[in-house]
Amino acid sequence: MSRTVLIEPAQLVTLADGPKDRPRAGAAQAELGLRAGHSVVIDGERIAWVGPERDRPRTPGATEVDCRGKAVLPALVDSHTHLVWGGDRKDELELRLGGADYEHIFAAGGGILSSVRQTRSIDDDELLAQSRVRLERMRRSGTTSFEIKSGYGLDLETELRQLRVARRLAQETGARVRTTCLAAHALPADLRDSPAGRVEFVRRVCEDILPAVAAAGLADFCDVFCDRGAFTPDETRQILLAARALGVAPRLHANEFGHTGGALLAAELHALSADHLLHLDDAERAALRDAGVVATLLPGTSLVLGKPFADGRALVSAGVAVAVASDCNPGSCALESLALVLALACYGCRLSPAEALCGATHNAACALGLADEVGRIEPGMSADLLILATPDYRDLVYHAGSPLISAVYQRGTQVA
Ligand code: NIG
Ligand code: FE
């Protein structure tokens, strides 16, 4: 078994001090468990030992990595991506920069439906190849654990293909992947113009797509785009309850375009996470907190769409556990660097750098049911780690966008 020792980083960000089995909220969201003068021993895929350098056990034959002057932190966990898609929507990017609105492009049959057409038109190997390029860039930017949603199929065959490709990505790259069936991402083109079409599509999702996906063991979670122009809270409830009956846990896109009921529904269903949350009032924040729902902020999407930023400060003050994720998708935000998105969570959502980092490590891991595996640096955890070229994790925010990542370890192996 290969052994590696990370010797005495200037700053070791362990996240080992706060609660471990649940996401951190309020003041605990900023508890990073910083250590100086400590080293880390990696045995195979796992962290074997963490402690003061002077107490380090002897490790003959181990590869020694001098980390003096550098910060070492858990590799990032991206708890909301739409990473598997075909083609691109750079034409829409230019339209939006020229003044067109995201919701209008979508209503006119572009947007998500454009990506559905492009995804349906390529075969699995091509879909895998296009997606793998993105995953590898995201990994070089510090992420080794990914949630990946379907939702560019909107029919049984293509939804299954997307989820299979997501699982193949995990096998072929060693990245940790959790998959989410987002068949209810938009109404497909042939059903969108009539009330009967809506009813039929919700039926298909509940009775055809979700049972097939669950039977194939292809989804860890079910998500619904619950918002203006997409699915109503009643439709969303129906779909997420059908998923739960199949053993697939709910999470949802909520309150991106208004107070559209998604956040309250997330609380009602005790969803693992409610995501976007640009529009949220005190009662909605209290409901999320009381139900233990993680609020996932996606500030890259606000930047790209020119929308307001979610109020991260108010969420932390209200005691809601916050995660930060990329939302990497072909339309509303194709940003791949979660490290850069951390900076947006600070400058846009007013989180502190510590709160943002907790949101993209331990809290994101909790939102994916991965808190025993990744998101903290402790013996027994998977050796998914980042070595920064600077001595302070806050440089990810302070010098956002600079090439600050010196190495990425995934399951004990250096992958970037
Ligand atoms: O999270 N809001 C819905 N889904 C994605 C956008 C998907 C797309 O535009 O392709 C999001 O922003
Ligand atoms: Fe999304």
XYZ file of C-alpha atoms and ligand atoms in Angstrom:
429
model
C 0.000 0.000 0.000
C 1.395 3.405 -0.932
C 2.080 5.835 1.874
C 2.404 9.586 1.655
C 3.252 12.061 4.396
C 2.277 15.711 4.093
C 4.832 17.388 6.302
C 3.940 20.358 8.430
C 1.742 22.634 6.328
C 1.696 26.226 7.531
C -2.039 25.781 7.929
C -3.965 22.514 8.085
C -7.710 23.018 7.668
C -9.189 19.910 9.328
C -12.830 20.868 10.005
C -12.409 18.303 12.789
C -13.718 20.371 15.703
C -17.433 20.961 15.094
C -20.253 18.449 14.668
C -19.331 15.586 12.315
C -22.570 13.794 11.657
C -24.562 16.857 10.674
C -24.047 20.056 8.723
C -22.744 23.103 10.570
C -25.007 26.080 11.120
C -24.758 29.493 12.745
C -21.402 30.159 14.457
C -20.312 26.524 13.906
C -20.324 27.114 10.140
C -17.028 29.005 10.557
C -15.294 26.333 12.697
C -12.524 25.103 10.443
C -10.342 23.308 12.998
C -7.154 25.060 11.882
C -3.850 23.480 12.973
C -0.264 24.671 12.668
C 2.777 22.411 12.965
C 0.731 19.288 12.199
C 1.414 16.617 9.581
C -0.827 14.123 7.797
C -0.065 10.459 7.059
C -1.938 8.857 4.159
C -2.127 5.064 3.904
C -3.486 3.863 0.575
C -6.783 5.658 0.015
C -7.279 6.828 3.606
C -5.986 9.351 6.076
C -4.190 7.282 8.713
C -2.886 9.864 11.148
C -3.035 13.609 11.849
C -1.038 15.296 14.597
C 1.931 17.417 15.643
C 4.974 16.781 13.455
C 7.110 15.911 16.503
C 4.754 12.997 17.355
C 4.559 11.638 13.829
C 4.843 7.828 13.666
C 7.738 6.436 11.625
C 6.729 5.647 8.066
C 9.651 3.952 6.288
C 9.380 4.072 2.498
C 6.663 6.757 2.498
C 6.702 9.567 -0.046
C 7.365 12.768 1.890
C 5.786 15.985 0.638
C 7.171 19.137 2.188
C 4.135 21.354 2.827
C 5.883 24.117 4.771
C 4.616 27.488 3.610
C 1.469 25.894 2.163
C -2.097 25.324 3.300
C -3.644 21.845 3.192
C -7.416 21.513 3.112
C -10.058 18.915 2.299
C -10.684 18.620 -1.436
C -13.877 20.429 -2.407
C -17.255 18.704 -2.594
C -19.576 20.040 -5.301
C -23.102 19.178 -4.174
C -25.001 20.591 -7.186
C -23.900 20.048 -10.791
C -25.527 19.215 -14.113
C -22.181 18.017 -15.426
C -23.373 15.480 -18.020
C -24.707 17.299 -21.084
C -24.156 17.441 -24.828
C -23.104 20.453 -26.886
C -23.118 24.005 -25.565
C -25.219 27.182 -25.397
C -22.660 29.855 -26.163
C -25.141 31.384 -28.606
C -27.496 32.039 -25.681
C -24.695 33.527 -23.655
C -24.311 36.151 -26.360
C -28.077 36.685 -26.590
C -28.259 37.255 -22.838
C -25.338 39.649 -22.898
C -27.278 41.500 -25.597
C -30.241 41.867 -23.247
C -32.301 38.679 -23.701
C -33.654 37.134 -20.519
C -32.961 33.529 -19.400
C -36.618 32.825 -18.608
C -37.729 34.200 -21.997
C -35.211 32.105 -23.923
C -36.491 29.050 -22.027
C -40.162 29.920 -22.681
C -39.364 30.297 -26.396
C -38.072 26.696 -26.600
C -34.356 27.370 -26.102
C -32.573 27.068 -22.784
C -32.895 23.648 -21.190
C -34.747 22.336 -24.283
C -31.787 23.258 -26.482
C -29.517 21.142 -24.280
C -32.098 18.331 -24.369
C -31.932 18.287 -28.184
C -28.131 18.325 -28.183
C -27.873 15.642 -25.470
C -30.338 13.309 -27.187
C -28.438 13.626 -30.477
C -25.074 12.188 -29.357
C -24.152 8.650 -28.292
C -22.977 7.562 -24.850
C -19.270 7.607 -25.671
C -19.465 11.154 -26.997
C -21.542 12.254 -23.978
C -18.963 10.685 -21.687
C -16.049 12.281 -23.541
C -17.566 15.783 -23.449
C -18.466 15.439 -19.760
C -15.108 13.992 -18.787
C -13.260 17.045 -20.091
C -15.307 19.191 -17.703
C -14.899 16.822 -14.758
C -11.146 16.848 -15.192
C -11.020 20.650 -15.315
C -13.185 20.787 -12.183
C -10.831 18.378 -10.479
C -7.793 20.472 -11.380
C -9.693 23.334 -9.739
C -9.938 21.364 -6.485
C -13.152 19.265 -6.571
C -12.976 15.470 -6.153
C -16.591 14.701 -5.102
C -19.525 15.543 -7.344
C -23.274 15.402 -7.349
C -24.407 14.965 -10.967
C -27.993 15.461 -12.101
C -29.796 14.157 -15.167
C -32.442 16.434 -16.688
C -31.326 16.890 -20.290
C -33.207 13.793 -21.410
C -36.786 14.361 -20.257
C -37.523 10.890 -21.642
C -36.791 7.533 -20.068
C -34.042 6.487 -22.454
C -31.985 9.660 -22.278
C -32.433 10.147 -18.526
C -31.082 6.607 -17.993
C -28.202 7.300 -20.395
C -27.203 10.471 -18.562
C -27.211 8.707 -15.197
C -25.210 5.781 -16.600
C -22.665 8.162 -18.046
C -22.392 9.867 -14.632
C -21.653 6.482 -13.035
C -19.125 5.649 -15.785
C -17.385 8.953 -15.099
C -16.908 7.815 -11.506
C -15.527 4.435 -12.580
C -13.179 5.865 -15.170
C -11.795 8.791 -13.148
C -12.054 7.538 -9.556
C -13.974 10.700 -8.645
C -16.700 10.241 -6.048
C -20.074 10.750 -7.727
C -23.609 10.872 -6.335
C -26.318 10.849 -8.982
C -29.652 12.665 -8.982
C -32.620 12.054 -11.264
C -33.858 15.478 -12.394
C -36.296 14.217 -15.026
C -38.614 17.050 -13.899
C -36.255 19.746 -15.136
C -38.602 21.113 -17.826
C -41.673 19.987 -19.718
C -40.569 18.309 -22.959
C -41.393 20.210 -26.154
C -44.287 17.962 -27.202
C -46.114 18.252 -23.852
C -45.559 21.837 -22.828
C -48.468 23.553 -24.501
C -51.473 21.992 -22.769
C -52.630 21.331 -19.204
C -53.146 17.692 -20.178
C -49.533 17.576 -21.346
C -48.328 18.714 -17.924
C -50.405 16.068 -16.195
C -49.100 13.421 -18.583
C -45.461 14.386 -18.041
C -45.762 14.322 -14.245
C -47.401 10.910 -14.584
C -44.525 9.699 -16.778
C -41.939 10.897 -14.284
C -43.725 9.235 -11.353
C -44.844 6.027 -13.024
C -42.278 5.346 -15.761
C -39.017 7.203 -15.314
C -38.489 7.124 -11.534
C -39.395 3.428 -11.124
C -37.027 2.465 -13.974
C -34.219 4.632 -12.631
C -34.709 3.239 -9.121
C -34.874 -0.355 -10.358
C -31.589 0.165 -12.211
C -30.067 1.614 -9.022
C -28.976 4.686 -10.957
C -30.102 7.525 -8.681
C -29.128 8.401 -5.127
C -31.506 11.392 -5.112
C -34.443 12.957 -6.921
C -34.588 16.672 -7.744
C -37.297 18.874 -9.285
C -36.962 22.354 -10.780
C -39.728 23.904 -8.682
C -40.066 27.449 -9.930
C -41.891 29.841 -12.226
C -41.970 28.401 -15.761
C -41.046 24.920 -14.565
C -42.952 22.794 -12.003
C -45.453 23.938 -9.384
C -45.148 22.990 -5.703
C -48.043 20.527 -6.085
C -46.409 18.812 -9.061
C -43.075 18.815 -7.236
C -44.600 17.266 -4.105
C -46.181 14.511 -6.183
C -42.865 13.680 -7.871
C -40.718 13.814 -4.740
C -43.169 11.656 -2.776
C -43.143 9.099 -5.601
C -39.336 9.123 -5.441
C -39.326 8.720 -1.681
C -41.681 5.743 -1.955
C -39.011 4.161 -4.191
C -36.304 4.865 -1.618
C -34.853 7.885 -3.451
C -34.370 10.940 -1.221
C -35.552 14.431 -2.269
C -33.642 17.663 -2.918
C -34.876 20.590 -4.985
C -34.271 23.703 -7.035
C -36.224 26.352 -5.139
C -36.974 30.079 -4.999
C -34.649 31.077 -7.830
C -37.141 33.334 -9.589
C -39.430 34.283 -6.696
C -41.169 33.105 -3.532
C -42.505 30.208 -5.553
C -43.129 27.739 -2.736
C -40.101 25.521 -3.267
C -38.315 26.415 -0.038
C -41.416 25.759 2.082
C -41.946 22.483 0.266
C -38.318 21.499 0.926
C -39.000 22.073 4.620
C -42.296 20.166 4.514
C -40.575 17.162 2.919
C -37.387 17.452 5.020
C -35.416 17.497 1.785
C -31.651 17.059 2.079
C -31.150 20.401 0.422
C -32.935 23.369 -1.153
C -30.869 25.071 -3.833
C -30.600 28.604 -5.330
C -32.819 30.477 -2.784
C -32.389 33.955 -4.270
C -35.755 34.988 -2.837
C -36.207 34.034 0.796
C -37.990 35.704 3.716
C -37.655 35.170 7.472
C -40.456 32.606 7.623
C -38.896 30.572 4.787
C -35.464 30.679 6.456
C -36.973 29.563 9.771
C -38.780 26.694 8.035
C -35.539 25.484 6.414
C -33.694 25.696 9.733
C -36.397 23.903 11.724
C -36.592 21.103 9.145
C -32.787 20.675 8.982
C -32.647 21.395 5.244
C -29.245 22.477 3.909
C -29.482 25.751 1.963
C -27.278 25.361 -1.099
C -26.059 28.627 -2.603
C -25.115 28.757 -6.291
C -23.681 32.244 -6.690
C -22.077 31.483 -10.058
C -25.588 31.382 -11.519
C -26.430 34.803 -10.085
C -23.262 36.194 -11.641
C -23.856 34.669 -15.065
C -27.574 35.513 -15.235
C -27.156 38.974 -13.712
C -29.578 38.103 -10.900
C -29.406 39.080 -7.239
C -27.229 36.955 -4.959
C -28.822 34.780 -2.287
C -28.442 36.320 1.159
C -25.967 33.942 2.781
C -25.468 36.214 5.777
C -29.170 36.088 6.664
C -29.147 32.292 6.340
C -26.170 31.911 8.697
C -27.727 34.384 11.161
C -30.985 32.437 11.057
C -29.091 29.244 11.918
C -29.596 27.522 8.555
C -26.722 25.240 7.475
C -25.320 26.555 4.183
C -23.574 24.707 1.348
C -21.915 26.315 -1.668
C -21.905 24.593 -5.073
C -21.107 25.373 -8.705
C -24.427 24.513 -10.472
C -22.151 23.725 -13.437
C -24.586 23.433 -16.379
C -24.696 24.409 -20.057
C -26.982 27.411 -19.665
C -27.234 29.409 -16.475
C -23.671 28.805 -15.243
C -20.908 26.815 -16.895
C -18.328 27.848 -14.286
C -16.261 24.824 -13.324
C -14.057 26.118 -10.540
C -15.763 25.680 -7.183
C -12.784 27.517 -5.688
C -13.801 30.570 -7.698
C -17.443 30.102 -6.683
C -16.314 30.251 -3.036
C -15.150 33.781 -3.683
C -18.534 34.641 -5.227
C -20.229 33.230 -2.116
C -18.216 35.756 -0.102
C -18.454 38.816 -2.337
C -22.021 38.134 -3.507
C -23.740 36.206 -0.704
C -21.693 37.817 2.111
C -20.401 34.605 3.658
C -17.031 34.744 5.379
C -14.243 32.726 3.718
C -14.478 30.180 6.561
C -18.252 29.808 6.171
C -17.914 29.418 2.413
C -15.188 26.763 2.740
C -17.249 24.786 5.258
C -20.106 25.068 2.753
C -18.066 23.451 -0.016
C -16.528 20.717 2.165
C -18.217 19.313 5.282
C -21.674 20.819 4.727
C -21.737 19.790 1.065
C -20.664 16.279 2.074
C -23.562 16.177 4.568
C -25.978 17.291 1.854
C -24.847 14.279 -0.207
C -24.745 11.759 2.638
C -20.939 11.606 2.320
C -19.916 13.095 5.681
C -18.189 9.867 6.774
C -16.041 9.883 3.663
C -15.006 13.382 2.632
C -15.069 17.020 3.722
C -12.802 16.762 6.782
C -9.174 15.814 7.438
C -9.254 13.131 10.100
C -8.040 9.543 10.467
C -10.366 7.180 8.602
C -11.568 9.746 6.087
C -10.800 9.323 2.402
C -7.527 11.063 1.485
C -9.124 13.701 -0.754
C -6.974 16.777 -0.164
C -5.836 20.046 -1.657
C -2.422 21.557 -1.235
C -2.421 25.292 -1.872
C 0.605 27.179 -3.091
C 0.014 29.753 -0.345
C -0.078 29.472 3.463
C -3.663 30.671 3.979
C -6.965 29.222 2.689
C -8.397 32.754 2.613
C -6.232 33.416 -0.429
C -8.848 31.456 -2.417
C -11.100 34.456 -1.830
C -8.506 37.214 -1.555
C -6.689 36.248 -4.763
C -9.711 34.569 -6.401
C -9.026 33.218 -9.864
C -5.254 32.956 -9.462
C -3.578 29.554 -9.895
C -3.333 28.815 -6.159
C -3.758 25.040 -6.187
C -0.471 23.234 -6.042
C -1.772 19.634 -5.847
C -5.034 17.681 -5.662
C -5.214 14.238 -4.034
C -8.129 11.936 -4.667
C -8.342 8.729 -2.601
C -4.659 9.066 -1.702
C -3.441 9.538 -5.282
C -2.256 12.818 -6.720
C -4.559 13.587 -9.648
C -3.560 17.168 -10.402
O -29.853 25.122 -11.775
N -32.620 26.036 -12.731
C -32.637 24.989 -13.401
N -31.615 24.298 -13.856
C -30.315 24.814 -14.034
C -30.165 25.481 -15.341
C -30.172 24.498 -16.394
C -29.968 25.054 -17.756
O -30.179 26.246 -18.039
O -29.579 24.222 -18.588
C -29.917 25.668 -12.864
O -29.641 26.866 -13.001
Fe -29.122 23.541 -11.015
